[in-house]
PDB file of C-alpha atoms in Angstrom:
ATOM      1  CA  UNK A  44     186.411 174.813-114.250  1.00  0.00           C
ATOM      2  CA  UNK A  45     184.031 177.342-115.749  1.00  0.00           C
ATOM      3  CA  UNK A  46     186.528 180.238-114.779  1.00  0.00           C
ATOM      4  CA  UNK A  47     189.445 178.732-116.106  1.00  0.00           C
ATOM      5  CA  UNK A  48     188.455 178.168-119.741  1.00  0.00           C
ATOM      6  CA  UNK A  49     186.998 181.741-120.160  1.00  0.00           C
ATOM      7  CA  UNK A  50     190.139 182.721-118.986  1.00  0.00           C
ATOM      8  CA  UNK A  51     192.268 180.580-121.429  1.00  0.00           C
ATOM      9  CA  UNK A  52     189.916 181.639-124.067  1.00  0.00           C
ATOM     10  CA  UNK A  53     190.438 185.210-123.090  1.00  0.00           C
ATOM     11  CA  UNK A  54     194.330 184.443-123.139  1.00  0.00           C
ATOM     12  CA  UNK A  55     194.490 182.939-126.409  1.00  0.00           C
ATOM     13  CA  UNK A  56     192.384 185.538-127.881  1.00  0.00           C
ATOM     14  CA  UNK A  57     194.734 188.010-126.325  1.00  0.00           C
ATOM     15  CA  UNK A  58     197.925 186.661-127.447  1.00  0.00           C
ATOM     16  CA  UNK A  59     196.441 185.862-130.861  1.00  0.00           C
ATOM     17  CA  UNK A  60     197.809 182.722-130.674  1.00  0.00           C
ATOM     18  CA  UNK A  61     194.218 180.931-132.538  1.00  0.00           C
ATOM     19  CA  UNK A  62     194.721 181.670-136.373  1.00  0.00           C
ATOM     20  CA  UNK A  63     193.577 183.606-138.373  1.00  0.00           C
ATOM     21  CA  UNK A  64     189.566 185.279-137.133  1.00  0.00           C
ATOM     22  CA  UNK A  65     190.145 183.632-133.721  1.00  0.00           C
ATOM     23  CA  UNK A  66     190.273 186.878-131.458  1.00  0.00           C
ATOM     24  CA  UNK A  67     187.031 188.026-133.061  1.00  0.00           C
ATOM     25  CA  UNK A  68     185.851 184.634-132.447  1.00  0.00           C
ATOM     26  CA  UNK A  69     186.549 184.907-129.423  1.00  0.00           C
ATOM     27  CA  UNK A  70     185.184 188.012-128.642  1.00  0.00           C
ATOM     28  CA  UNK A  71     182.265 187.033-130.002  1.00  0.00           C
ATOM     29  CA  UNK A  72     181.575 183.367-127.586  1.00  0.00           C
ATOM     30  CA  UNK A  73     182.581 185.680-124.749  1.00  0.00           C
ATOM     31  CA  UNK A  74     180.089 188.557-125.470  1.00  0.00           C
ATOM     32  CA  UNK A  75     177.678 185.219-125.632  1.00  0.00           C
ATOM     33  CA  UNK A  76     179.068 184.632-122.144  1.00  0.00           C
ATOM     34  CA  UNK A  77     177.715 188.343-120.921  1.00  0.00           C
ATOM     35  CA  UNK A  78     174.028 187.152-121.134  1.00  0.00           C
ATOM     36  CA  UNK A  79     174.524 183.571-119.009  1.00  0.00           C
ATOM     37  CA  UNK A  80     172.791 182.701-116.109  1.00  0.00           C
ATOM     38  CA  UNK A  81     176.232 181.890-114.349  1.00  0.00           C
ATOM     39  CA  UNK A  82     177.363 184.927-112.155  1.00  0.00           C
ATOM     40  CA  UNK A  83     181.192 183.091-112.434  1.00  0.00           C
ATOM     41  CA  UNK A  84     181.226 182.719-116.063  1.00  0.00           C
ATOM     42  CA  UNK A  85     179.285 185.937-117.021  1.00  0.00           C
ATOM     43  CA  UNK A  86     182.147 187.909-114.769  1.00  0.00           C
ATOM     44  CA  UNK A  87     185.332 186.470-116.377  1.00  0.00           C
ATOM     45  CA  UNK A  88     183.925 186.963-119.701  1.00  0.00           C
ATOM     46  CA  UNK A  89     183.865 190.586-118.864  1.00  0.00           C
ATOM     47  CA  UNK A  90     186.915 190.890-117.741  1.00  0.00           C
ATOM     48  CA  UNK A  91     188.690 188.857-120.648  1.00  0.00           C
ATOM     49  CA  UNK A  92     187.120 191.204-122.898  1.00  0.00           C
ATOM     50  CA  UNK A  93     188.084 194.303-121.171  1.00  0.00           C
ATOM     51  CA  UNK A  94     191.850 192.981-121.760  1.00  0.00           C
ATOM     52  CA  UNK A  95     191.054 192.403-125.248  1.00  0.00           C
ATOM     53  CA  UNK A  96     189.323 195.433-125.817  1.00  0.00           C
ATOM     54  CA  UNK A  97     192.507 196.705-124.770  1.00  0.00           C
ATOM     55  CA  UNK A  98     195.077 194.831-126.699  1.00  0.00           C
ATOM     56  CA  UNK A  99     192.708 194.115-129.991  1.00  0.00           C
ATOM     57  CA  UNK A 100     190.242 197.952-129.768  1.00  0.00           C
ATOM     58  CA  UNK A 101     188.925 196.861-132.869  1.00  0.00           C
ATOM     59  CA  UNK A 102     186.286 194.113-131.418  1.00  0.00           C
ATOM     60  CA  UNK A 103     185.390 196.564-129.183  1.00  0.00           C
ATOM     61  CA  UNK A 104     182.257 196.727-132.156  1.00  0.00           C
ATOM     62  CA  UNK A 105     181.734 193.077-131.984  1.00  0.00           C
ATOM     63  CA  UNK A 106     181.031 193.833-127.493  1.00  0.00           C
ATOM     64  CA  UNK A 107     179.500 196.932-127.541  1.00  0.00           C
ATOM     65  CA  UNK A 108     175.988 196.425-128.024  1.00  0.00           C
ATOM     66  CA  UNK A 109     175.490 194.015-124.628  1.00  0.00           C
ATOM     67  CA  UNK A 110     177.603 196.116-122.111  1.00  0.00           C
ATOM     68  CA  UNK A 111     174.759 198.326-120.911  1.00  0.00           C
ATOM     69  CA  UNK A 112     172.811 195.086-119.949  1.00  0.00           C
ATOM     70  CA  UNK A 113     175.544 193.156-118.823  1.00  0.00           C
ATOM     71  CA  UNK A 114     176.001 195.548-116.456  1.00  0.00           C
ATOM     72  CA  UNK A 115     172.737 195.074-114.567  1.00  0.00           C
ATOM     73  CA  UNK A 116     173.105 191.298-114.381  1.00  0.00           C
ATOM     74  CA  UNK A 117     176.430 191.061-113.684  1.00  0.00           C
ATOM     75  CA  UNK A 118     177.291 190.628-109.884  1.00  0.00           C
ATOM     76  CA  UNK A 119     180.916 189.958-108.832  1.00  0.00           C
ATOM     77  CA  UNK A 120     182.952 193.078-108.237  1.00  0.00           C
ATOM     78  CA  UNK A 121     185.826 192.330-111.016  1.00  0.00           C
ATOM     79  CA  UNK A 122     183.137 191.555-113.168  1.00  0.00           C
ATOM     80  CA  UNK A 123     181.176 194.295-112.819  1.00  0.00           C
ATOM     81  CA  UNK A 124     184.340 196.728-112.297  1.00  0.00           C
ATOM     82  CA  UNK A 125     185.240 195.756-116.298  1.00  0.00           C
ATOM     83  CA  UNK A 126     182.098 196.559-117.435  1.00  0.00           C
ATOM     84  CA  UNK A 127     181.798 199.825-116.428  1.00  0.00           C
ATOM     85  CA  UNK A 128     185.810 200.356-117.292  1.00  0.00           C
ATOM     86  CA  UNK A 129     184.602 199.251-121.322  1.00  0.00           C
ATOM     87  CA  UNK A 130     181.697 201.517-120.640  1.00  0.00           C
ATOM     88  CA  UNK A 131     183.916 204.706-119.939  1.00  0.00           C
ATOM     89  CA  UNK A 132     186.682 203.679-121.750  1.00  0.00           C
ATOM     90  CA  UNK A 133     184.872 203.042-125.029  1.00  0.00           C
ATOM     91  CA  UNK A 134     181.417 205.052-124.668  1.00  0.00           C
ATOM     92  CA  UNK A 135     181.723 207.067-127.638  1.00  0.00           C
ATOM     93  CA  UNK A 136     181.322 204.033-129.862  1.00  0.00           C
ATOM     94  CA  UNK A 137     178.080 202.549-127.720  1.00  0.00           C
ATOM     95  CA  UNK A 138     174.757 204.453-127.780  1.00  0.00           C
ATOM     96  CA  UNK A 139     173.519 203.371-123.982  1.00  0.00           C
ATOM     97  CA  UNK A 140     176.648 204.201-122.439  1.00  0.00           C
ATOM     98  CA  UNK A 141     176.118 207.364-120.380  1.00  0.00           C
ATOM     99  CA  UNK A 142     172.928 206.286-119.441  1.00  0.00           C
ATOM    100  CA  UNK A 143     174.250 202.861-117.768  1.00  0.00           C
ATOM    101  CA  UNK A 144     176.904 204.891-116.295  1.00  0.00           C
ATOM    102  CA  UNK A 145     174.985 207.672-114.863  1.00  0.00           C
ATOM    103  CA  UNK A 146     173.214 204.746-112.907  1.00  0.00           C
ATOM    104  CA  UNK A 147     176.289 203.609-111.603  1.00  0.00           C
ATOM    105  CA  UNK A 148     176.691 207.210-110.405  1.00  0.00           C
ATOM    106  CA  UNK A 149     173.789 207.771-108.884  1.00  0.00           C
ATOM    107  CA  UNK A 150     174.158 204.568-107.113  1.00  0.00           C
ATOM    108  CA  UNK A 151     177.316 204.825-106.270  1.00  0.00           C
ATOM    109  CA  UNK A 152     177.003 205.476-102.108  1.00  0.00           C
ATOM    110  CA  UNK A 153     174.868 202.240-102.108  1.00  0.00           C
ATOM    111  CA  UNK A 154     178.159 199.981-103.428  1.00  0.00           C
ATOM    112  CA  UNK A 155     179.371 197.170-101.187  1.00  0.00           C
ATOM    113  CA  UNK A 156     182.581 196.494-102.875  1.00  0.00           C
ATOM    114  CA  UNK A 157     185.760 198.621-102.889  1.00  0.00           C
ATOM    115  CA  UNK A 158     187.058 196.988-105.701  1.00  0.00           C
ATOM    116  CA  UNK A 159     184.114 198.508-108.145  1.00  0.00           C
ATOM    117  CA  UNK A 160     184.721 201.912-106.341  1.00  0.00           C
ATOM    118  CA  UNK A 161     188.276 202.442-107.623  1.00  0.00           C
TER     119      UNK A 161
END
């Protein structure tokens, strides 16, 4: 259940379908999601915000300031795979990114999952 309303919240935020403020709204209860104790729920945030960070690049200010931590507590591969896409993607505009992804880097020959490889 969990999943499937950050993804409709993702989806309506991405469509823009809310009225008027809703997809920085949005944005903003998902970047909330980041910092939950629920691997799930803390991964589908992450990836509806790396769609909306593509469709909407302006709330990409509203998300950048949790990536770099969301990154260590985030566990599932899709999850995890978004975060470091918004990382790369939009690093210029967030202060910790190369340090989070030079991590990742240095790490990278101890990562299970193909899924965050590629």
């Amino acid at each position: 259940m969990g999943r499937l309303a950050v993804r409709s919240m993702g989806a309506i935020a991405l469509h823009d379908t809310g009225g008027q403020g809703c997809v920085e709204s949005i944005a903003r209860r998902l970047v909330e999601m980041l910092d939950l104790q629920v691997p799930h729920v803390s991964s589908e945030a992450a990836t509806a915000l790396a769609g909306l960070a593509r469709r909407h690049p302006d709330t990409i200010a509203v998300m950048s300031a949790p990536l770099p931590r969301a990154l260590r507590y985030i566990t599932e591969p899709q999850g995890k795979a978004s975060v470091i896409f918004l990382l790369g993607e939009y690093g210029e505009s967030i202060q910790e990114a190369p340090y989070s992804l030079e991590k990742v880097i240095d790490n990278y020959d101890n990562i299970a999952d193909d899924g965050v490889k590629t």
